[in-house]
XYZ file of N, CA, C and O in Angstrom:
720
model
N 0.825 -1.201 0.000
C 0.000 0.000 0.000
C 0.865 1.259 0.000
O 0.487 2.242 -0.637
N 2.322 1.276 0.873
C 2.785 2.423 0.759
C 3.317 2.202 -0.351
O 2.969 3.249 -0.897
N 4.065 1.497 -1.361
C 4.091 1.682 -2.830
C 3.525 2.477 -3.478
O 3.816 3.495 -4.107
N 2.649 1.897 -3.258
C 1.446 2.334 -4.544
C 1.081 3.815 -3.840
O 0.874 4.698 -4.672
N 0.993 4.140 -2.719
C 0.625 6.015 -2.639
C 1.937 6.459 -2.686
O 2.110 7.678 -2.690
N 3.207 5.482 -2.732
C 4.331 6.486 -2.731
C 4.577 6.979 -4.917
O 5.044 7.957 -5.501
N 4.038 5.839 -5.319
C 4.116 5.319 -6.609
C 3.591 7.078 -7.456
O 4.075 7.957 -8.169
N 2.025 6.643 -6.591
C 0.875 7.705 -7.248
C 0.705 9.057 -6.360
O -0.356 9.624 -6.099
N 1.766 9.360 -6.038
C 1.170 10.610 -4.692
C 0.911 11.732 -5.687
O -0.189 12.262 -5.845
N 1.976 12.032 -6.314
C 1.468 13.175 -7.132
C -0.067 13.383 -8.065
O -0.519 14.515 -8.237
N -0.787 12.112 -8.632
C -1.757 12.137 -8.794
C -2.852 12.115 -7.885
O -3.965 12.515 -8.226
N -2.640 11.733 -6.907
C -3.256 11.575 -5.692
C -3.451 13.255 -5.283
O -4.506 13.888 -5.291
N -2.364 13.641 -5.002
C -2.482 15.218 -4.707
C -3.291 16.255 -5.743
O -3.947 17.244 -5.417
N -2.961 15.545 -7.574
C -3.566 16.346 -8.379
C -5.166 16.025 -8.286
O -6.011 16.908 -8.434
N -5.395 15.030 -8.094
C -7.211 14.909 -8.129
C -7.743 15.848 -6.465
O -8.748 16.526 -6.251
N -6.740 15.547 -5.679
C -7.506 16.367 -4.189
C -7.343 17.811 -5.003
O -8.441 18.337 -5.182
N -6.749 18.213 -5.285
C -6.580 19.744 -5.975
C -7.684 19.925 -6.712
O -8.492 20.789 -6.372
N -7.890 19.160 -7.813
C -9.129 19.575 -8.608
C -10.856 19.291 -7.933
O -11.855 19.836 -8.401
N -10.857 18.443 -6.908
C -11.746 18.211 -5.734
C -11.935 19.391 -5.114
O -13.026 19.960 -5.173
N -10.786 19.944 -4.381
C -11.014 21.279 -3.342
C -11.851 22.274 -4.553
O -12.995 22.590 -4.227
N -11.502 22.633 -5.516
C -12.296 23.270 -6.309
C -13.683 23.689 -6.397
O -14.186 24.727 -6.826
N -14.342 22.305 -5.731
C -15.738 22.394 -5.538
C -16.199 22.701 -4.639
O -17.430 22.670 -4.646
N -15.510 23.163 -3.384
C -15.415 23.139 -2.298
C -15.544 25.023 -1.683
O -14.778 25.787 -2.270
N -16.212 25.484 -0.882
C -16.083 26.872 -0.897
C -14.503 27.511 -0.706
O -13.681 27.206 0.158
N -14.391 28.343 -1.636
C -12.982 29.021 -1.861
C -12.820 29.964 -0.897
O -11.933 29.904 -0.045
N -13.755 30.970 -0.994
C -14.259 32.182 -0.284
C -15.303 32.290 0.093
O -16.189 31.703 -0.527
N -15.714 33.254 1.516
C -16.736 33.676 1.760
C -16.501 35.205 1.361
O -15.379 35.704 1.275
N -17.723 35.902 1.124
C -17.726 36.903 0.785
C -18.884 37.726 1.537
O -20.030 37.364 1.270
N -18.695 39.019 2.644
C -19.578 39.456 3.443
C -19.463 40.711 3.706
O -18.575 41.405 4.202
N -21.275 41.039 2.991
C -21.439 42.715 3.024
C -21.677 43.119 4.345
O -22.286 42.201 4.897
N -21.521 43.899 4.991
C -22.087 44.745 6.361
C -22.373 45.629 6.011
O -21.561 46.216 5.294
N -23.695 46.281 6.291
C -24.079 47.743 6.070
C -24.658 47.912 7.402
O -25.676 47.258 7.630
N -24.066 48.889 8.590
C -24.364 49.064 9.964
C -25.460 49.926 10.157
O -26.181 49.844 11.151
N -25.634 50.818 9.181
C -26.406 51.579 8.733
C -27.934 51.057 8.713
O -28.871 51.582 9.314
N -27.982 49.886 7.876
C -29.633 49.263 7.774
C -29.954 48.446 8.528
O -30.913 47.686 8.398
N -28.592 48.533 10.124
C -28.402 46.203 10.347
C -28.290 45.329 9.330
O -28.870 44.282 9.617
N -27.715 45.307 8.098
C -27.328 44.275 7.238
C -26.480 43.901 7.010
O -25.533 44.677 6.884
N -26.242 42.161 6.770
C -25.051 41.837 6.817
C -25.493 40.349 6.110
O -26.241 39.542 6.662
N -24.992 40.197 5.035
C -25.131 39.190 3.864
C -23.867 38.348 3.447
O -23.086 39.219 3.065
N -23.392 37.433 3.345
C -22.790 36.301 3.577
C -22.681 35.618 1.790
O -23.608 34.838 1.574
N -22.104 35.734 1.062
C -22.068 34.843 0.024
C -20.879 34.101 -0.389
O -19.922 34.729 -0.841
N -20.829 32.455 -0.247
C -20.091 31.504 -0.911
C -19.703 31.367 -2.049
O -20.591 31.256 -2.894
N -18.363 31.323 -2.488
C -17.565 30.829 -3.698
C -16.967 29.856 -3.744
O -16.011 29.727 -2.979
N -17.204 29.140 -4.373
C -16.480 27.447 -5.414
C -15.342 28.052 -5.715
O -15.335 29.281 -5.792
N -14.446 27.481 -5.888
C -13.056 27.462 -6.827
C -13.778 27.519 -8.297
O -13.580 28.431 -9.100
N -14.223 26.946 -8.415
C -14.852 26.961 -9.969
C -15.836 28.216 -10.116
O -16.099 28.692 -11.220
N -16.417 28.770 -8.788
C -16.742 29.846 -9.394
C -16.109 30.994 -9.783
O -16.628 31.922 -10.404
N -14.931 30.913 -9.390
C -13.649 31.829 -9.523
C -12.948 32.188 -11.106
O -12.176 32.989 -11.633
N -13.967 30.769 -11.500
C -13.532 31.443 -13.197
C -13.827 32.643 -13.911
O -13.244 33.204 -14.838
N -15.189 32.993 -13.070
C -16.062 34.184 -12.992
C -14.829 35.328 -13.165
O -14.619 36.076 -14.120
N -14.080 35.187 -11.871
C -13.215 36.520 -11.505
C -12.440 36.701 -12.172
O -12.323 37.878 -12.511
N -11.439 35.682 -12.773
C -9.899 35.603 -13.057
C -10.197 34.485 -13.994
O -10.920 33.581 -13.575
N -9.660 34.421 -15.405
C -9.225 33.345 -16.528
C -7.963 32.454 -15.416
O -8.463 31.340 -15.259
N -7.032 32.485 -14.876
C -6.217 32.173 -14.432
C -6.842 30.583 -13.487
O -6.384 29.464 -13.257
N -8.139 31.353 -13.169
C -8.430 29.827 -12.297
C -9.061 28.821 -13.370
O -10.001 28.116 -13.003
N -8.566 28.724 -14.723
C -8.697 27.954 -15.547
C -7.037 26.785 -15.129
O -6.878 25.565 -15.170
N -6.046 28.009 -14.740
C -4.739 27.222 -14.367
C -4.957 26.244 -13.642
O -4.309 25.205 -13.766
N -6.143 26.437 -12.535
C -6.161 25.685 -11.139
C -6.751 24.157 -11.504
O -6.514 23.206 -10.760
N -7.569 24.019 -12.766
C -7.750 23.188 -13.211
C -6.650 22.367 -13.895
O -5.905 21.502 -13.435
N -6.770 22.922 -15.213
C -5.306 22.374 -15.733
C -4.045 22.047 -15.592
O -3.464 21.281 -16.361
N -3.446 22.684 -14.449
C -2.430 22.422 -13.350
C -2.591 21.109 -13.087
O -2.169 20.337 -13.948
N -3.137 20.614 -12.034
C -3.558 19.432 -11.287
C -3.268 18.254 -12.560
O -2.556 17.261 -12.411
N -4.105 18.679 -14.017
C -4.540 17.437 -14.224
C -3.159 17.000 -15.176
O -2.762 15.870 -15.463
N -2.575 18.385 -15.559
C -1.308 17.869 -16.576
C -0.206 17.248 -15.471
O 0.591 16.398 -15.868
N -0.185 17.629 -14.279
C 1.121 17.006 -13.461
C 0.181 15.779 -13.329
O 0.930 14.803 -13.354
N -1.002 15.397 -13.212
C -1.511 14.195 -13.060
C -1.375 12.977 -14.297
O -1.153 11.825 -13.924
N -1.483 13.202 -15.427
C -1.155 12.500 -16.983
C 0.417 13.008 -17.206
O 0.847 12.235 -18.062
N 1.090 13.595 -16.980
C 2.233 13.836 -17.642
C 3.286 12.753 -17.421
O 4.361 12.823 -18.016
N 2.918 11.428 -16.306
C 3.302 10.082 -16.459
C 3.486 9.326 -17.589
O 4.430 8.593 -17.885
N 2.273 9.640 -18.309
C 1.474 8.903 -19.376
C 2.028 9.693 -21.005
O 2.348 9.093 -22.032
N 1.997 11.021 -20.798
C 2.814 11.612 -22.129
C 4.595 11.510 -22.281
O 5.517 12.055 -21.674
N 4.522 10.482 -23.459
C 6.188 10.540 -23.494
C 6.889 11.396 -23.961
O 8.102 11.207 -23.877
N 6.373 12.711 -24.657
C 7.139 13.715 -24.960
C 7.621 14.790 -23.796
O 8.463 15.685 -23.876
N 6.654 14.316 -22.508
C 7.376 15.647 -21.421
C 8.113 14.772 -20.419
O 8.279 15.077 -19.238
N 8.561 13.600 -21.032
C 9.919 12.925 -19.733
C 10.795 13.636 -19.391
O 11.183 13.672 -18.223
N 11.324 14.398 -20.400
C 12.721 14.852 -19.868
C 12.497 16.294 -19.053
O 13.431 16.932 -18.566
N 11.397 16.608 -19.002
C 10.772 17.729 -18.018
C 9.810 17.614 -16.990
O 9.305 18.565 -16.394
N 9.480 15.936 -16.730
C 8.694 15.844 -15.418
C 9.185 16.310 -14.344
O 8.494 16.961 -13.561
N 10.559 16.027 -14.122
C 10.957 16.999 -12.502
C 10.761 18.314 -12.408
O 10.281 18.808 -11.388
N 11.127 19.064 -13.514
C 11.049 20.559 -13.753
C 9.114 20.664 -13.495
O 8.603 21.274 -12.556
N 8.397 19.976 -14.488
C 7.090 20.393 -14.257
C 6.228 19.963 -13.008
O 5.106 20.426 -12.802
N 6.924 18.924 -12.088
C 6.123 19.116 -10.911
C 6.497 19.583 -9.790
O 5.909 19.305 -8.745
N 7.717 20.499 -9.864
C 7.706 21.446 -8.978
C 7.092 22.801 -9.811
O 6.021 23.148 -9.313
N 7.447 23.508 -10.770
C 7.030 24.404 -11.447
C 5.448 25.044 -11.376
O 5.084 26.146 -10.967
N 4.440 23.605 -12.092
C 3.443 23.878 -11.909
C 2.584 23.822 -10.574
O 1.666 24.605 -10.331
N 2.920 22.994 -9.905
C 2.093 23.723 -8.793
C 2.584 24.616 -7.810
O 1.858 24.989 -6.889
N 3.822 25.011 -7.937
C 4.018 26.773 -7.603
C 3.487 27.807 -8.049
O 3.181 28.671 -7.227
N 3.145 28.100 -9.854
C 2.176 28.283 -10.363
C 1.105 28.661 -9.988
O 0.645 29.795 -9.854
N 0.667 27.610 -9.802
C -0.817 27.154 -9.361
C -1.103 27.929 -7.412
O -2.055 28.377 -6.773
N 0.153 27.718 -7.212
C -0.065 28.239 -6.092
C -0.351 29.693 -5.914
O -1.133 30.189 -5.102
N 0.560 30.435 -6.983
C 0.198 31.720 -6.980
C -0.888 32.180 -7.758
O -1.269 33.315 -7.472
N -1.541 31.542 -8.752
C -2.967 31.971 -8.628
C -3.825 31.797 -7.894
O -4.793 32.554 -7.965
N -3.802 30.744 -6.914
C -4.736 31.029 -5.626
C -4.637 32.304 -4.931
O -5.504 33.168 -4.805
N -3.169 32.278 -4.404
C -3.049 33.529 -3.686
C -3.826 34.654 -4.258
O -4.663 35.310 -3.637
N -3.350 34.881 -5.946
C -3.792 36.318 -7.118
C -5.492 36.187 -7.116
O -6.154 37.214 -7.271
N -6.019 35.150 -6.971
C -7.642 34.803 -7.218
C -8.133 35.069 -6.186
O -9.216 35.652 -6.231
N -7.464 34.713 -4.702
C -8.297 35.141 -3.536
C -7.988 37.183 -3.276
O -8.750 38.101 -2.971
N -6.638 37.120 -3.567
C -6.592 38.881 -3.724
C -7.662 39.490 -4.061
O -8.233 40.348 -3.388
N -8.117 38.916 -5.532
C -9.085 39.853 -6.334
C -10.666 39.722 -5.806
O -11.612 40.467 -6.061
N -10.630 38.645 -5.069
C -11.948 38.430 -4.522
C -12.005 39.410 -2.915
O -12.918 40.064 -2.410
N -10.864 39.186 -2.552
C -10.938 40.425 -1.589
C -10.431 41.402 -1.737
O -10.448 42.079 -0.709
N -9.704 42.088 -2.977
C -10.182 43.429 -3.303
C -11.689 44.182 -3.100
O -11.996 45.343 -2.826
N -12.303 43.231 -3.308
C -13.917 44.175 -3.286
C -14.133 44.600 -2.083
O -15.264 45.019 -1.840
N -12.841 44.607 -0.733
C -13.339 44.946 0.331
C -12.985 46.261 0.587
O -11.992 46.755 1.121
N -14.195 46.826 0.003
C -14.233 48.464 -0.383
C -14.642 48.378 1.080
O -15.308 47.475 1.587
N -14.153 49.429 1.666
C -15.159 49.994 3.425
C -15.427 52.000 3.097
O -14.745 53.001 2.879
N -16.788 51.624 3.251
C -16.997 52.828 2.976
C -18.005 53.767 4.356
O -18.578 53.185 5.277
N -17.992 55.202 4.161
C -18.708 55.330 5.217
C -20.604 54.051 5.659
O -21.133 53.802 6.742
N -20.905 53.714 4.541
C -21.961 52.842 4.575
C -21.907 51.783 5.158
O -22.795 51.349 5.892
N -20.469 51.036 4.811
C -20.225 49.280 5.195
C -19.017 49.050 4.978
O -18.049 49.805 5.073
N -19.105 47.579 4.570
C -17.929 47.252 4.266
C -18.063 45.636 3.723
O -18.797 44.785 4.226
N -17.258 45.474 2.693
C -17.032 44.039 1.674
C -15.702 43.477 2.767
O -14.759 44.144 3.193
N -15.986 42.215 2.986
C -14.753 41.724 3.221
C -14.899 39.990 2.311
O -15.813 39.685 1.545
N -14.079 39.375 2.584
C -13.435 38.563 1.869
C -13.031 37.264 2.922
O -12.448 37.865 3.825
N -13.026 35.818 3.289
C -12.433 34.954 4.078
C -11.853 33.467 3.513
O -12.697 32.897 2.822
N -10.784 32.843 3.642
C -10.637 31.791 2.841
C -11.704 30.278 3.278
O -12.088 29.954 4.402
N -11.903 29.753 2.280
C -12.486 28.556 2.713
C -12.117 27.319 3.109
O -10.917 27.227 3.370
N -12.866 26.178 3.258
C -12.081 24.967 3.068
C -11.007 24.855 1.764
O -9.789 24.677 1.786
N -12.068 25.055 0.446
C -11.637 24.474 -0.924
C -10.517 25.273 -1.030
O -9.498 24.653 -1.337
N -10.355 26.899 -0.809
C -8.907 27.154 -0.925
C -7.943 26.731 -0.455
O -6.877 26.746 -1.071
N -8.150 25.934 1.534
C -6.699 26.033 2.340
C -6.461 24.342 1.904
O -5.325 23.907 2.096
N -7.330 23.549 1.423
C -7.306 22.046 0.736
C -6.355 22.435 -0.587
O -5.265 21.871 -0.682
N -6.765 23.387 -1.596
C -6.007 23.429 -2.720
C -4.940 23.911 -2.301
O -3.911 23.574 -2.886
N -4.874 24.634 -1.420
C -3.176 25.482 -1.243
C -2.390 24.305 -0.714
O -1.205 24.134 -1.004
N -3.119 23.456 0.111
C -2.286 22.659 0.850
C -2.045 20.967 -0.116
O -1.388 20.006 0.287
N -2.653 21.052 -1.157
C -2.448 19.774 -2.215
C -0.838 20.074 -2.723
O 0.192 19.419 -2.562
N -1.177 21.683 -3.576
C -0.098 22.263 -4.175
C 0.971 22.165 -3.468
O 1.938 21.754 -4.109
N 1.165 22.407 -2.310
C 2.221 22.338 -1.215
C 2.866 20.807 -1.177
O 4.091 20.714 -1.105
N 2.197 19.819 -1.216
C 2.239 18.420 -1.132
C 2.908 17.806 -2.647
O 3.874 17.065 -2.828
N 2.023 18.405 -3.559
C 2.337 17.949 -4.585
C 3.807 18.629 -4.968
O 4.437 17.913 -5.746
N 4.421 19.730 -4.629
C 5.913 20.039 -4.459
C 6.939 19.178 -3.835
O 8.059 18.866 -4.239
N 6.277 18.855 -2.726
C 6.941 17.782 -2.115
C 7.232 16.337 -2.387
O 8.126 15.596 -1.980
N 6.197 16.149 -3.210
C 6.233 14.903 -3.642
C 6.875 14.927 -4.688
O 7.881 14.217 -4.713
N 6.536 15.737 -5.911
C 7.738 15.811 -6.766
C 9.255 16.151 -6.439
O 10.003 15.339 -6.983
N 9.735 16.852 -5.908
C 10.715 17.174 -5.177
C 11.115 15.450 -4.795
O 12.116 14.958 -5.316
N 10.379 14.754 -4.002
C 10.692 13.422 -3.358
C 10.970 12.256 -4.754
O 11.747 11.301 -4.738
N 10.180 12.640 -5.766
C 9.894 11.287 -6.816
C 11.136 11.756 -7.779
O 11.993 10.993 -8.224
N 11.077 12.816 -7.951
C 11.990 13.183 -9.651
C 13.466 14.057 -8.971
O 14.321 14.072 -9.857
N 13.835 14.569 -8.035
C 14.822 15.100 -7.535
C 15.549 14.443 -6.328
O 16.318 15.159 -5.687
N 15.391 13.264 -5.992
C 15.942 12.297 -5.064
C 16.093 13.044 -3.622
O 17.185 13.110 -3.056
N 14.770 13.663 -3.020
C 14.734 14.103 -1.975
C 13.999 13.411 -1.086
O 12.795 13.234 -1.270
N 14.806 12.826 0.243
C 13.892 12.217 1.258
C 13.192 13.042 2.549
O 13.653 14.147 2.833
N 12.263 12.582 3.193
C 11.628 13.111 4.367
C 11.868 12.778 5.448
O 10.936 12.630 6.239
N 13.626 12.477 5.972
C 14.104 11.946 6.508
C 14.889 13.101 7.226
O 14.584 14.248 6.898
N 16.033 12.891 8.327
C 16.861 14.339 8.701
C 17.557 14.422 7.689
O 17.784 15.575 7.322
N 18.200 13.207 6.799
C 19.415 13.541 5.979
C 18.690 14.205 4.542
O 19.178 15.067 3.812
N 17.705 13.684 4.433
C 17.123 14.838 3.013
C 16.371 16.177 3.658
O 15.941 17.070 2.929
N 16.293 16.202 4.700
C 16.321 18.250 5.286
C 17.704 18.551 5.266
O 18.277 19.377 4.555
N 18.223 17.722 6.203
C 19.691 18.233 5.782
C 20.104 19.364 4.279
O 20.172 20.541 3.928
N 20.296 17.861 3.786
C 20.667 18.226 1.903
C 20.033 19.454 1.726
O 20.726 20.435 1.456
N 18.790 19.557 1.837
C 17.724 20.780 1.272
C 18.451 21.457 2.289
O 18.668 22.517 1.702
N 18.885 21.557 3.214
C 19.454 23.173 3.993
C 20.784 23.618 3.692
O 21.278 24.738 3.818
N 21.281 22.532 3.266
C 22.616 22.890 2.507
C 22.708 23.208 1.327
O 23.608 23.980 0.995
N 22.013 22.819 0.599
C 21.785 23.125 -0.656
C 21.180 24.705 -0.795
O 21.705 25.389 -1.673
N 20.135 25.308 -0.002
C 19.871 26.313 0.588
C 20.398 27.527 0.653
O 20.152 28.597 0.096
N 21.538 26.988 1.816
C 22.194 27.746 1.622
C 23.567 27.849 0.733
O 24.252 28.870 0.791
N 23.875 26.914 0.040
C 24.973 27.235 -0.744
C 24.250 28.064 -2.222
O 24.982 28.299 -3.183
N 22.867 28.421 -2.241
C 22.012 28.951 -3.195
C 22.240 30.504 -2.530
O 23.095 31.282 -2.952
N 21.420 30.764 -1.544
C 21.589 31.799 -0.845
C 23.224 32.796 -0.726
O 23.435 34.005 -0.819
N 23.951 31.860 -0.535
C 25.727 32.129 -1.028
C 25.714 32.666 -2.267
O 25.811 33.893 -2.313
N 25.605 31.981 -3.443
C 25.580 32.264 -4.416
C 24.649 33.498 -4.670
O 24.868 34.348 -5.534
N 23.690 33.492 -3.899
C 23.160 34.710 -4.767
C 23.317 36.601 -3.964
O 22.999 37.756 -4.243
N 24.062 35.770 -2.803
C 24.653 37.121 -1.971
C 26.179 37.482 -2.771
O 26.633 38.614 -2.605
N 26.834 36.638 -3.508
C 27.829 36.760 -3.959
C 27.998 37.874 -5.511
O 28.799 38.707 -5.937
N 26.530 37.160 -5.997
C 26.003 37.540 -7.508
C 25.561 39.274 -6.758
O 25.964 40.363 -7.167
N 24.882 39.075 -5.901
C 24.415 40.876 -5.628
C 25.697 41.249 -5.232
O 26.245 41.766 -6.206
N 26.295 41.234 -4.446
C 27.518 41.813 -3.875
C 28.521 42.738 -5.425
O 28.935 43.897 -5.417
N 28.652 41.613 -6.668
C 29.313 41.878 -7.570
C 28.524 42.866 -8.576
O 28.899 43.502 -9.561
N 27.305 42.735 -7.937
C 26.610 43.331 -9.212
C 26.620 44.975 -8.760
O 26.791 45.997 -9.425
N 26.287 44.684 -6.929
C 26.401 46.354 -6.586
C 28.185 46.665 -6.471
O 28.126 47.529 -5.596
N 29.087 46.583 -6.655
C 30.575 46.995 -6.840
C 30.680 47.449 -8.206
O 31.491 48.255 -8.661
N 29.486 46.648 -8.975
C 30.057 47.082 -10.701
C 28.884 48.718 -11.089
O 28.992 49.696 -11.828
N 28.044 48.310 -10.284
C 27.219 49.410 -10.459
C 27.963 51.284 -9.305
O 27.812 52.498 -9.442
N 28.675 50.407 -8.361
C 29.483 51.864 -7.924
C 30.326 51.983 -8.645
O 30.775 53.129 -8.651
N 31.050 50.941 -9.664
C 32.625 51.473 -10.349
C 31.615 52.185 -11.550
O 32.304 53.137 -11.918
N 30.519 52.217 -12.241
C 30.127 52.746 -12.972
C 29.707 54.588 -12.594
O 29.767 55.665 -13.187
N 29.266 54.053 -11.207
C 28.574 55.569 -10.973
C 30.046 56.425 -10.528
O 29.879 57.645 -10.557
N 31.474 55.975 -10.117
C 32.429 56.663 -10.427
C 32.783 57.121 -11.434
O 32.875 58.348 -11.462
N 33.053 56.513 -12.403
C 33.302 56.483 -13.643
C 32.809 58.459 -13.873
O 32.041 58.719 -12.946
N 32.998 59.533 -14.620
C 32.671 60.269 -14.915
C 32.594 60.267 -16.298
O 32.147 61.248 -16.892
C-alpha cells in the first residue's frame, strides 16, 4: 500500500486539488451598519472562473502534473514540471483570492470583506504536497533528517551564491557611478 501512494502521490495530490475546487474558496460578506445588514455569500473554486481566466490554471495544473506520467514527450521535463506547476498554481490562488478580496471596499456605509475557505486552504495545501512529492519522486529528496539536511545545505549554498552575484553586481554598479 505504501508503494502504490508512494508510486501515485502526485496524482493523488492532483485529483484532491481539482476536488477542493468544488469546495467553498471564499466567503464573501457585506455589512451595512447603517440598515443592520449583513449578507454572507459563498464561492467554489470553480466559481472563480467568474473573476480571473487564471483559475482555468487551477484546473489544468492538477490534471497535466496528473497524466504527464502517461505523455512521453514531457519525460525529460517531469521533474522541472512538478515542482514548477504547482508553484504556479499556487500563486494563482493567492492572485484569485486577492481579487476576490479586493472588493473589500469599506466605505462610510459598510464594508465588503473577503475569508478563505475549506476548498482554498485544501487546494493550497495539495499544491504544497504535490511540491513535495515531486521534489521526493523526480529530484531524489527524502523526508528523513538527511534529506532536510541536503535541502538546507543546498539552501544555503544557493543563498551564497546569490549574496555573492548581488555583492558583484552592486561593486560594478558603484565602479560605474564613479566612472565620470
Amino acid at each position: 500500500m505504501k508503494a502504490i501512494l508512494k508510486a501515485h502521490a502526485l496524482s493523488i495530490f492532483s485529483v484532491i486539488a481539482v476536488i477542493a475546487l468544488a469546495f467553498t474558496f471564499a466567503t464573501i460578506t457585506v455589512k451595512v451598519p447603517l440598515l443592520d445588514v449583513a449578507k454572507s455569500r459563498s464561492v467554489s473554486g470553480f466559481d472563480t472562473l467568474d473573476i480571473s481566466s487564471l483559475g482555468l490554471i487551477l484546473i489544468a495544473g492538477p490534471i497535466l502534473v496528473a497524466v504527464m506520467n502517461y505523455i512521453k514527450a514531457l519525460t525529460p521535463y517531469k521533474g522541472k514540471l512538478a515542482i514548477i506547476i504547482p508553484i504556479i498554481c499556487i500563486l494563482c490562488v493567492v492572485y484569485i483570492f486577492m481579487r476576490v478580496k479586493e472588493t473589500g471596499i469599506v466605505s462610510e456605509y459598510g464594508s465588503i470583506s473577503a475569508s478563505p475557505g475549506f476548498g482554498l486552504i485544501l487546494a493550497f495545501l495539495s499544491y504544497v504536497a504535490m511540491i513535495v512529492a515531486g521534489a521526493v519522486e523526480y529530484h531524489g529528496y527524502t523526508l528523513n533528517k538527511a534529506g532536510v539536511e541536503k535541502l538546507k545545505r543546498q539552501g544555503a549554498e544557493f543563498v551564497k551564491k546569490a549574496e555573492t552575484m548581488s555583492q558583484k553586481a552592486s561593486d560594478s554598479d558603484k565602479e560605474q557611478e564613479q566612472k565620470p
